[in-house]
PDB file of N, CA, C and O in Angstrom:
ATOM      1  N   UNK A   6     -29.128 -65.600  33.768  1.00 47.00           N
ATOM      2  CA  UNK A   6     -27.972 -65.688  32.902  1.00 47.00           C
ATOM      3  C   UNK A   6     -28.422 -65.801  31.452  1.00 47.00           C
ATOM      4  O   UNK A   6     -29.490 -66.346  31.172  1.00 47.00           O
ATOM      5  N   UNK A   7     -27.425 -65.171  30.317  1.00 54.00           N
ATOM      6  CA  UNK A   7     -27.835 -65.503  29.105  1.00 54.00           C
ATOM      7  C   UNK A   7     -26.564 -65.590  28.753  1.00 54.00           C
ATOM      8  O   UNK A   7     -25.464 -65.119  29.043  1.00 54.00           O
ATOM      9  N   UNK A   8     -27.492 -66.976  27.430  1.00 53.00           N
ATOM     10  CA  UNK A   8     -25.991 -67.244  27.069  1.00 53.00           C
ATOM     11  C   UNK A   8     -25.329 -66.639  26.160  1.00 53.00           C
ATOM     12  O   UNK A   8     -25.638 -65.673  25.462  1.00 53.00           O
ATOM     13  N   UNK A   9     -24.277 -67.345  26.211  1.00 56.00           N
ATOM     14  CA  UNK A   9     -22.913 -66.158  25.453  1.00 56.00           C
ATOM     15  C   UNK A   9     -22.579 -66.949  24.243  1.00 56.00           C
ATOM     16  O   UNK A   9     -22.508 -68.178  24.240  1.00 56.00           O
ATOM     17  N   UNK A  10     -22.375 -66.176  23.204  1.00 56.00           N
ATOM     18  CA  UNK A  10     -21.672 -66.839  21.999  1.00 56.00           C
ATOM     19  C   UNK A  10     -20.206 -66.300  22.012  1.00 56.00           C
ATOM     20  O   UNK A  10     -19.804 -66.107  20.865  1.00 56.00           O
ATOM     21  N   UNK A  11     -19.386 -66.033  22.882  1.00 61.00           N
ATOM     22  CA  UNK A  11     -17.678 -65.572  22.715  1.00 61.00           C
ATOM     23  C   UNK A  11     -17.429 -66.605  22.525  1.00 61.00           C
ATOM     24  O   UNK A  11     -17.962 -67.422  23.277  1.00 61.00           O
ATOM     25  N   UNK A  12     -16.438 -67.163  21.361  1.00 65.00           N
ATOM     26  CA  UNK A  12     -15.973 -67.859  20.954  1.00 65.00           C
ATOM     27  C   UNK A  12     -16.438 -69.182  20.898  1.00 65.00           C
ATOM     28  O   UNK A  12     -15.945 -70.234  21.305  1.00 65.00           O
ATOM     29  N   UNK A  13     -17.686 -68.872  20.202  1.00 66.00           N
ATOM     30  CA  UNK A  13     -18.607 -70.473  19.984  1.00 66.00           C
ATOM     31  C   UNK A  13     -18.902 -70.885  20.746  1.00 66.00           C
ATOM     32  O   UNK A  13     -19.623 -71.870  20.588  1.00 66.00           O
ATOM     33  N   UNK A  14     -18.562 -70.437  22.162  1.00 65.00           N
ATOM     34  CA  UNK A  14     -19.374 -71.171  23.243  1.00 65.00           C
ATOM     35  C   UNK A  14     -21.022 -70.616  23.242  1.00 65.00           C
ATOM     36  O   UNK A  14     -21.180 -69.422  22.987  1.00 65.00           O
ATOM     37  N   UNK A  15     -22.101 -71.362  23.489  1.00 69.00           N
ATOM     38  CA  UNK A  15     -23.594 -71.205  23.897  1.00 69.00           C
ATOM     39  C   UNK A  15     -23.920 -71.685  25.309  1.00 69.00           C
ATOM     40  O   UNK A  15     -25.042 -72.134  25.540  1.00 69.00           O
ATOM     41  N   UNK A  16     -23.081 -71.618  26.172  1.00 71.00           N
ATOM     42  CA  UNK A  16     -23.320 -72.023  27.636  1.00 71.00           C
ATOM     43  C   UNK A  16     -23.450 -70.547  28.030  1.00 71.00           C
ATOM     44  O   UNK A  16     -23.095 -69.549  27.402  1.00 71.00           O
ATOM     45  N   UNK A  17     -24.156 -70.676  29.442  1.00 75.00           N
ATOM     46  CA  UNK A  17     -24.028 -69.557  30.141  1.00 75.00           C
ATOM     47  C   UNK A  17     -23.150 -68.606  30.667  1.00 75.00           C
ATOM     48  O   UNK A  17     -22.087 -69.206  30.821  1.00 75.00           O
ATOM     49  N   UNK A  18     -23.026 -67.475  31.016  1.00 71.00           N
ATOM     50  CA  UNK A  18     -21.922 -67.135  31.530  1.00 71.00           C
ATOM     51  C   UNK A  18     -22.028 -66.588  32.913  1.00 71.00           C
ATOM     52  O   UNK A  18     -22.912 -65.763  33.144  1.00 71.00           O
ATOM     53  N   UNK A  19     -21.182 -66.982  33.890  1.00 76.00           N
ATOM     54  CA  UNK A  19     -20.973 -66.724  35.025  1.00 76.00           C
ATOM     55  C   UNK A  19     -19.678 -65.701  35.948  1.00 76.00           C
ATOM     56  O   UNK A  19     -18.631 -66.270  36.255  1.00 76.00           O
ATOM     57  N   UNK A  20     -19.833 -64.563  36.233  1.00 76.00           N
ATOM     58  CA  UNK A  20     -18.837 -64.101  36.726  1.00 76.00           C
ATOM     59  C   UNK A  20     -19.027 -64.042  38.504  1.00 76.00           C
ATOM     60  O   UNK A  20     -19.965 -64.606  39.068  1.00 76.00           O
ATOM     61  N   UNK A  21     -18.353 -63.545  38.967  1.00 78.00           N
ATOM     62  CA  UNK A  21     -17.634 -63.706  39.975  1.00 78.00           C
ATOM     63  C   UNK A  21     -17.981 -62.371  40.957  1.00 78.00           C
ATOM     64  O   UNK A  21     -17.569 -61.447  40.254  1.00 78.00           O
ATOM     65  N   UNK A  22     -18.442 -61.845  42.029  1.00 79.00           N
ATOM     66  CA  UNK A  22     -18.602 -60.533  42.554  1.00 79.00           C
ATOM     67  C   UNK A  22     -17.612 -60.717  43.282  1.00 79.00           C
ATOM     68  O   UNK A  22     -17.270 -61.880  43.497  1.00 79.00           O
ATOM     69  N   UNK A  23     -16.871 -59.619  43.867  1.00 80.00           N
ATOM     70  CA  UNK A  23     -16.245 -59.754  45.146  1.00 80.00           C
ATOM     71  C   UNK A  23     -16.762 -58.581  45.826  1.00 80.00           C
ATOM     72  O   UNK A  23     -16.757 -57.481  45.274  1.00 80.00           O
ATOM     73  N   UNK A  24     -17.145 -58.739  46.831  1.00 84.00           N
ATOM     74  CA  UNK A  24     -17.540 -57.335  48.182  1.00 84.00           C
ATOM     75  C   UNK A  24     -16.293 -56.060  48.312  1.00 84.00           C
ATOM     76  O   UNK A  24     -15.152 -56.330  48.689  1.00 84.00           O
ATOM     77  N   UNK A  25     -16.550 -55.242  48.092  1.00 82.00           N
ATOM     78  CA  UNK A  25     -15.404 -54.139  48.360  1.00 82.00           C
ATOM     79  C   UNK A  25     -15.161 -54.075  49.640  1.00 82.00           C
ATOM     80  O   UNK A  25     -16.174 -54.187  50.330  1.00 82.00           O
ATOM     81  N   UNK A  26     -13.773 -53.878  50.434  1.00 86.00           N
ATOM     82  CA  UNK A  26     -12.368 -54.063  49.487  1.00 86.00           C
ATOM     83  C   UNK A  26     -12.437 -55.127  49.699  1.00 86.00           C
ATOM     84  O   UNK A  26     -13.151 -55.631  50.566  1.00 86.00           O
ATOM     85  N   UNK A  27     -11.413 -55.925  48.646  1.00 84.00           N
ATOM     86  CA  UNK A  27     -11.143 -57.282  48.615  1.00 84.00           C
ATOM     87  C   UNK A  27      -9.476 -57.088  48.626  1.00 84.00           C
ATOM     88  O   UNK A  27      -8.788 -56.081  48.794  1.00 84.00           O
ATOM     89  N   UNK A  28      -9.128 -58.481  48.376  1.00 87.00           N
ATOM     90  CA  UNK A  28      -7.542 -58.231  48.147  1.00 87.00           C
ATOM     91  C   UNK A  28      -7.156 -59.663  47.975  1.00 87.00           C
ATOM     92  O   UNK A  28      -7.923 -60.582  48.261  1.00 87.00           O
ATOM     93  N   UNK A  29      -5.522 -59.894  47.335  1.00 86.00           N
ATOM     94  CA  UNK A  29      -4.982 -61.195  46.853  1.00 86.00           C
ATOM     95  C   UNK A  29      -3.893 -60.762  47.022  1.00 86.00           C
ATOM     96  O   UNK A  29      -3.453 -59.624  46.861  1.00 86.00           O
ATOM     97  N   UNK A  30      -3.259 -62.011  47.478  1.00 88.00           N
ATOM     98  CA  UNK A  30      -1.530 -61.960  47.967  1.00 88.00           C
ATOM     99  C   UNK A  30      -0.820 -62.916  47.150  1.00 88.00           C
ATOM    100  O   UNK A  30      -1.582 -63.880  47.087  1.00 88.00           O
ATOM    101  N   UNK A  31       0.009 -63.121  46.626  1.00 86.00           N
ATOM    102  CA  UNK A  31       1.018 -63.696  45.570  1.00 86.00           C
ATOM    103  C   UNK A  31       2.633 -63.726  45.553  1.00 86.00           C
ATOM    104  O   UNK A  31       3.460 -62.963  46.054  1.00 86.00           O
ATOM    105  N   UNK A  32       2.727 -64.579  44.995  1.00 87.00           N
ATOM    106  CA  UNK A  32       4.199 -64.181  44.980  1.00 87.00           C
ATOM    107  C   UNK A  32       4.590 -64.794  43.569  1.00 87.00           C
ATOM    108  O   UNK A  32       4.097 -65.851  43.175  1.00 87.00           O
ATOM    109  N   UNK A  33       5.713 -63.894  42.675  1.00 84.00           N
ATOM    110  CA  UNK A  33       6.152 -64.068  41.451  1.00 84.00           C
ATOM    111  C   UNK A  33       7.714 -64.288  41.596  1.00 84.00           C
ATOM    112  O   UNK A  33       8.239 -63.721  42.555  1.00 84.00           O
ATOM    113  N   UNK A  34       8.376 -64.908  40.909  1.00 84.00           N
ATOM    114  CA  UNK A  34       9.945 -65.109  41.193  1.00 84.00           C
ATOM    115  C   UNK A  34      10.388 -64.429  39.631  1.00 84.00           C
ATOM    116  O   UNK A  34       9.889 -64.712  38.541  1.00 84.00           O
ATOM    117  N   UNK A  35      11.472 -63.465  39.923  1.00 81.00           N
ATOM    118  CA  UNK A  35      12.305 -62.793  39.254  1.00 81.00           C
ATOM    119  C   UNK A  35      13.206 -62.882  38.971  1.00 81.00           C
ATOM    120  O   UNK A  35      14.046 -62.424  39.745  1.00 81.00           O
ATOM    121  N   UNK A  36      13.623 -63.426  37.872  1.00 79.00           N
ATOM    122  CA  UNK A  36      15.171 -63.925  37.499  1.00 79.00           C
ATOM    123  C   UNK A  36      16.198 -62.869  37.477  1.00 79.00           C
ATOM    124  O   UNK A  36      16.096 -61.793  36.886  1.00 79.00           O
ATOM    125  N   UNK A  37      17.409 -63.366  38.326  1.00 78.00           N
ATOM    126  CA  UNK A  37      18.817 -62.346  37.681  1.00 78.00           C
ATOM    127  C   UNK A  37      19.144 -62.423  36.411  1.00 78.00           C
ATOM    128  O   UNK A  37      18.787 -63.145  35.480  1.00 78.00           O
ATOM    129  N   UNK A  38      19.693 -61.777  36.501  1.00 81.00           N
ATOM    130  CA  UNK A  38      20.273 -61.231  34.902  1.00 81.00           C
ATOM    131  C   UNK A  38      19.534 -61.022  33.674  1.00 81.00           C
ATOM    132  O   UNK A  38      19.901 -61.235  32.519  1.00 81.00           O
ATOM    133  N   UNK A  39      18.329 -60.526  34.151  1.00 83.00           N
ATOM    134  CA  UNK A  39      17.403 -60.533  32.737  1.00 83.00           C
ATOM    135  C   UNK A  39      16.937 -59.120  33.122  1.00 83.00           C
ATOM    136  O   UNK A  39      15.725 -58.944  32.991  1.00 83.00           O
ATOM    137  N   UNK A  40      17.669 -58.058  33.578  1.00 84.00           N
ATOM    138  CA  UNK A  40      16.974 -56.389  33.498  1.00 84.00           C
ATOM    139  C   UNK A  40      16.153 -56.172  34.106  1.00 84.00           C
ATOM    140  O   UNK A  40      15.910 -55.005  34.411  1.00 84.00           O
ATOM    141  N   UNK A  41      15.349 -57.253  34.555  1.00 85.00           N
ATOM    142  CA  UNK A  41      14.071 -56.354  35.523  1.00 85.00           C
ATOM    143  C   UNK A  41      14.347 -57.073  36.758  1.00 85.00           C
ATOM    144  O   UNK A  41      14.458 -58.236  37.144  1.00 85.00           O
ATOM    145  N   UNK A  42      14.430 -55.544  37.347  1.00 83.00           N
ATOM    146  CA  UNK A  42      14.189 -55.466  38.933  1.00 83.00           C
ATOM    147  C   UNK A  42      13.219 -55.371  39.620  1.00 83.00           C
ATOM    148  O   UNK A  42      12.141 -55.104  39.088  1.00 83.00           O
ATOM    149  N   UNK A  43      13.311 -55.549  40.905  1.00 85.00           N
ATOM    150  CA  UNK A  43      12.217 -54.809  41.524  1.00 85.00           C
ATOM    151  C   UNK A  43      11.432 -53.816  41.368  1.00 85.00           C
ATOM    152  O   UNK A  43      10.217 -54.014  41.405  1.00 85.00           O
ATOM    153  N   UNK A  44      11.898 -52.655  41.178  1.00 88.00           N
ATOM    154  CA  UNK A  44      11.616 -51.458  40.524  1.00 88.00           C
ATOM    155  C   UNK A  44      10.881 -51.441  39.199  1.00 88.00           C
ATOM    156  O   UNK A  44       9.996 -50.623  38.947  1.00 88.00           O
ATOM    157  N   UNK A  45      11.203 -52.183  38.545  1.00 89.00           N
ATOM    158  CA  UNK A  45      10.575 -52.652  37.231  1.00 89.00           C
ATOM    159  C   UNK A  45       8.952 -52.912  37.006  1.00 89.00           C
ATOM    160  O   UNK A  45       8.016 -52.383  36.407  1.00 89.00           O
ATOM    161  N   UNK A  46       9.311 -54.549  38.226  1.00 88.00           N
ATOM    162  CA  UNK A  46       7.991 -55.006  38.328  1.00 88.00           C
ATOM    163  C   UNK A  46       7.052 -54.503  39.199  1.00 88.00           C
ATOM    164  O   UNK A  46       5.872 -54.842  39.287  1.00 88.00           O
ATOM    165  N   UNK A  47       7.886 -53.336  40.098  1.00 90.00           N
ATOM    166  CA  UNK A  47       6.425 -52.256  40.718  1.00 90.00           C
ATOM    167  C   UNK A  47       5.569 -51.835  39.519  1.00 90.00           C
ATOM    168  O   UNK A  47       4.377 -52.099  39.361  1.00 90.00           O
ATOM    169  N   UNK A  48       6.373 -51.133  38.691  1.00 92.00           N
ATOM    170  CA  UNK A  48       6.152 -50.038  37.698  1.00 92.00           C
ATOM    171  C   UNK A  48       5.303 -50.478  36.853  1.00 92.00           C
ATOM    172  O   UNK A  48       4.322 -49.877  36.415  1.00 92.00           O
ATOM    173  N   UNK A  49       5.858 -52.119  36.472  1.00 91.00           N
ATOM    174  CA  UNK A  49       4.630 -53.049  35.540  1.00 91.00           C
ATOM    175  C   UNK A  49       3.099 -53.353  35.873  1.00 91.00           C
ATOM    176  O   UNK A  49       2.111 -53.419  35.142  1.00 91.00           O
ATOM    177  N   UNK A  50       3.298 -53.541  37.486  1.00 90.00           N
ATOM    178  CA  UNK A  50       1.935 -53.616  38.009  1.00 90.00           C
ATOM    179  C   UNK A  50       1.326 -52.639  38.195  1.00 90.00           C
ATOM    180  O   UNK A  50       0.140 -52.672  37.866  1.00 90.00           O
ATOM    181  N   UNK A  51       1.702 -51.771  38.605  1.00 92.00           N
ATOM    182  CA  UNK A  51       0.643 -50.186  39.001  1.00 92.00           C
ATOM    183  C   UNK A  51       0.535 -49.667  37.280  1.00 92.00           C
ATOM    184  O   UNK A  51      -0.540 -49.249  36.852  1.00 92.00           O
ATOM    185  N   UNK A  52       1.454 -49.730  36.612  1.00 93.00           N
ATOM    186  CA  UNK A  52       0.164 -49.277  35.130  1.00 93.00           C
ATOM    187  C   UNK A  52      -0.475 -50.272  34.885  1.00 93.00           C
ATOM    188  O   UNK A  52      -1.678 -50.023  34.806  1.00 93.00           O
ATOM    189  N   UNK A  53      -0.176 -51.464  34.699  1.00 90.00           N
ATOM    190  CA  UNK A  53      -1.345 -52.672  34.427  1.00 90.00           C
ATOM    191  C   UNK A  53      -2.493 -52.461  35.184  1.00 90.00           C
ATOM    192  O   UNK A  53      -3.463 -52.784  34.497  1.00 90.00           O
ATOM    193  N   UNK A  54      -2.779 -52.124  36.123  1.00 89.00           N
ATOM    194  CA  UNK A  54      -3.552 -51.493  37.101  1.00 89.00           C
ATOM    195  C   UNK A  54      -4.558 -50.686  36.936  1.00 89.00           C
ATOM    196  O   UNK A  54      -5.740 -50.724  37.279  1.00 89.00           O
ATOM    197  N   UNK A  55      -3.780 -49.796  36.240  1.00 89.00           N
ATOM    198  CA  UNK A  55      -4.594 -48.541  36.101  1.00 89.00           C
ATOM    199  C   UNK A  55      -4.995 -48.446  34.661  1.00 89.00           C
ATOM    200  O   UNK A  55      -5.938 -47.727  34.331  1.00 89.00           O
ATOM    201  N   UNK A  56      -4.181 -49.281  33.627  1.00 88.00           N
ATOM    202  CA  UNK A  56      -4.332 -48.958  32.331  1.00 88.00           C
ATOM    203  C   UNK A  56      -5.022 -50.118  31.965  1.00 88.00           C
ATOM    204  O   UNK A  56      -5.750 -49.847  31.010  1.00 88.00           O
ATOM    205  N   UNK A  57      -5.112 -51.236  32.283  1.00 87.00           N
ATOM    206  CA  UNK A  57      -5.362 -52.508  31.491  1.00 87.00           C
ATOM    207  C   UNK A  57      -6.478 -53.462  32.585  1.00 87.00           C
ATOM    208  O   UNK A  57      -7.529 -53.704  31.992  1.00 87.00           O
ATOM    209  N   UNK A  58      -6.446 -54.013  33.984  1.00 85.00           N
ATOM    210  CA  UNK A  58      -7.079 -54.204  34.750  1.00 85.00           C
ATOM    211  C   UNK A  58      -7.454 -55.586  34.757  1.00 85.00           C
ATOM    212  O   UNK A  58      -6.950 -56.143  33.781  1.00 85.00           O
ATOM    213  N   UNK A  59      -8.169 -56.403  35.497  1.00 84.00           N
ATOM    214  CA  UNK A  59      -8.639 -57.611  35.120  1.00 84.00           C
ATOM    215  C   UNK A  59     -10.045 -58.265  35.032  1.00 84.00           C
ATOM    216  O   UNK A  59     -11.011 -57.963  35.732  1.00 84.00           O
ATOM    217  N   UNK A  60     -10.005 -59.121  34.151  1.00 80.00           N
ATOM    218  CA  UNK A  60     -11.509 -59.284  34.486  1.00 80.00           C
ATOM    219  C   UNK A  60     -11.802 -59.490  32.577  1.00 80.00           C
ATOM    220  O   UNK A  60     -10.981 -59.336  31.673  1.00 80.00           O
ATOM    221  N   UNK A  61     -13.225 -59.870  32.493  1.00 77.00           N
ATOM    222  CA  UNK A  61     -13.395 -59.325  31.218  1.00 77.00           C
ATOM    223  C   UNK A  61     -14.435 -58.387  31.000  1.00 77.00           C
ATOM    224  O   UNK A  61     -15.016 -58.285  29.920  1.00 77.00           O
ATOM    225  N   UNK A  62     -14.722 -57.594  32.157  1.00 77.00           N
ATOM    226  CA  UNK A  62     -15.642 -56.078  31.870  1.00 77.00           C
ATOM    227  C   UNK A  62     -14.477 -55.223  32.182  1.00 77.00           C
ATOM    228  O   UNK A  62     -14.715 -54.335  33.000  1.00 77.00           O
ATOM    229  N   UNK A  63     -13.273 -55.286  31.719  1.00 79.00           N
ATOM    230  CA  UNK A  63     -12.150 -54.572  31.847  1.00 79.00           C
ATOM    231  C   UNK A  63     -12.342 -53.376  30.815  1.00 79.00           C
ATOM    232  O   UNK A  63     -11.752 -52.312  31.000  1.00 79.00           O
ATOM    233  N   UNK A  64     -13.353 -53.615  29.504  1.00 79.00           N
ATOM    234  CA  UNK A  64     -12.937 -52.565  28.605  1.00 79.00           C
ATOM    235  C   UNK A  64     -14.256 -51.641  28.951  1.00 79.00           C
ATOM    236  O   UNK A  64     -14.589 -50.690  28.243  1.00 79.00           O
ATOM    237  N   UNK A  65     -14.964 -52.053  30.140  1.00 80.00           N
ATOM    238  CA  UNK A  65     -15.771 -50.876  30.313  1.00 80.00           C
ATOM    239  C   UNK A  65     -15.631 -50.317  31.321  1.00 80.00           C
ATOM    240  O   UNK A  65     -16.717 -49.890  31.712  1.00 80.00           O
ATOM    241  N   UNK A  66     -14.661 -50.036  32.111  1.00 79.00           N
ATOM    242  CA  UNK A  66     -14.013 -49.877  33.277  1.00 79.00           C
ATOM    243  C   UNK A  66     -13.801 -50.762  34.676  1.00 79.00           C
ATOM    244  O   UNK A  66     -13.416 -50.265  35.734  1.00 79.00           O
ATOM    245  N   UNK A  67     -14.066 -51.904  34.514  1.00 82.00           N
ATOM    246  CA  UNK A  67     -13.861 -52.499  35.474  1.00 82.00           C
ATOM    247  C   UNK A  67     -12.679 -53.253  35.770  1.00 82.00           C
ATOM    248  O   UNK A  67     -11.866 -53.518  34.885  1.00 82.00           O
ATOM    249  N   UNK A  68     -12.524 -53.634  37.025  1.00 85.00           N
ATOM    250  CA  UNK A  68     -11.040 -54.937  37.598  1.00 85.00           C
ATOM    251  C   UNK A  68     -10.259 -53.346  37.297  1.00 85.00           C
ATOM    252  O   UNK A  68      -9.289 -53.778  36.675  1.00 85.00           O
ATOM    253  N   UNK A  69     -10.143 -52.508  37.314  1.00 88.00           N
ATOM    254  CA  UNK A  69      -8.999 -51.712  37.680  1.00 88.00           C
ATOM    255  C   UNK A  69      -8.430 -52.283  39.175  1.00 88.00           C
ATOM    256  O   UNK A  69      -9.076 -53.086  39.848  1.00 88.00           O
ATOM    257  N   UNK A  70      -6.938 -51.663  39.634  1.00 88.00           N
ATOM    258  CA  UNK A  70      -6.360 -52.353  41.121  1.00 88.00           C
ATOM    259  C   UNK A  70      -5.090 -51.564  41.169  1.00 88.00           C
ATOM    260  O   UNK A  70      -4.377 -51.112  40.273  1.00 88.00           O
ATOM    261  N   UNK A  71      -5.006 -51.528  42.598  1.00 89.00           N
ATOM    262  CA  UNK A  71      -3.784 -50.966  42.744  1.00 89.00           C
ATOM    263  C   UNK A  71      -2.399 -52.124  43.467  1.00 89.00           C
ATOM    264  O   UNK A  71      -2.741 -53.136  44.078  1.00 89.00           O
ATOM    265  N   UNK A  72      -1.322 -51.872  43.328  1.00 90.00           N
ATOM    266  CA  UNK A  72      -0.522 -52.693  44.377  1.00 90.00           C
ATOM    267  C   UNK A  72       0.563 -52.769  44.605  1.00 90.00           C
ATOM    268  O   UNK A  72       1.417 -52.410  43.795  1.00 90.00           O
ATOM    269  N   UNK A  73       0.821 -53.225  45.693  1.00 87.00           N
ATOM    270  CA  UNK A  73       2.122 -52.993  46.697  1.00 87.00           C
ATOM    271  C   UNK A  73       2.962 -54.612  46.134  1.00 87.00           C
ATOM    272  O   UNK A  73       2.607 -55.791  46.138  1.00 87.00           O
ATOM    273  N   UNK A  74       4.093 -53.945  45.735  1.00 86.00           N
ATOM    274  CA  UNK A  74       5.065 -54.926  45.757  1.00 86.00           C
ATOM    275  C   UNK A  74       6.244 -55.047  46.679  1.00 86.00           C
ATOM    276  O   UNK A  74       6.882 -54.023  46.925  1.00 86.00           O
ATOM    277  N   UNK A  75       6.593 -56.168  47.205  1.00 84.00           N
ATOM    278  CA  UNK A  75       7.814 -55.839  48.131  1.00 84.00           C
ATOM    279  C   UNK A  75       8.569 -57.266  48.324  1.00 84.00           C
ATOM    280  O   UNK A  75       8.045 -58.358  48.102  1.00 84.00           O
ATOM    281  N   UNK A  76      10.155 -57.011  48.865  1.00 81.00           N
ATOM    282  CA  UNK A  76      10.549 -58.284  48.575  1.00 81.00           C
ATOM    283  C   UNK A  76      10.556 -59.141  49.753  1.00 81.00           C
ATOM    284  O   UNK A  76      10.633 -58.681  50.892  1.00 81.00           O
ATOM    285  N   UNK A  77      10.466 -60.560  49.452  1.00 75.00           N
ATOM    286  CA  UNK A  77       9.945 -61.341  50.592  1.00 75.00           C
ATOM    287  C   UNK A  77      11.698 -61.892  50.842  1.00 75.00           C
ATOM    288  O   UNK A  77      11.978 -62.663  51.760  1.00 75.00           O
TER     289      UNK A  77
END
């Protein structure tokens, strides 16, 4: 490990591998009357997905994801 100066920190930095495929299950609550539907928040996650991703080696292509939303 070497350390990192992002944001003044000088500690090490540690990330995380996961083995391909992996996967995470969740659940988000969606208020009425505020415009977004279901439909919405598919649409939000599959470009976040593909356009934005997670992680912070996100801007060199990584944590891209795809996903299934559905209502419980």
């Amino acid at each position: 490990l070497t350390p990192s100066s992002i944001k003044g920190s000088k500690g090490p930095r540690t990330r995380p591998r996961f083995d391909i495929p992996w996967s995470v299950e969740f659940t988000i609550a969606v208020v009425d009357g505020l415009g977004i539907g279901l439909s919405e928040v598919e649409k939000l996650f599959a470009a976040f997905g593909m356009m934005r991703g997670l992680g912070d080696a996100k801007k060199i292509g990584f944590g891209r994801f795809t996903s299934k939303v559905t209502r419980s």
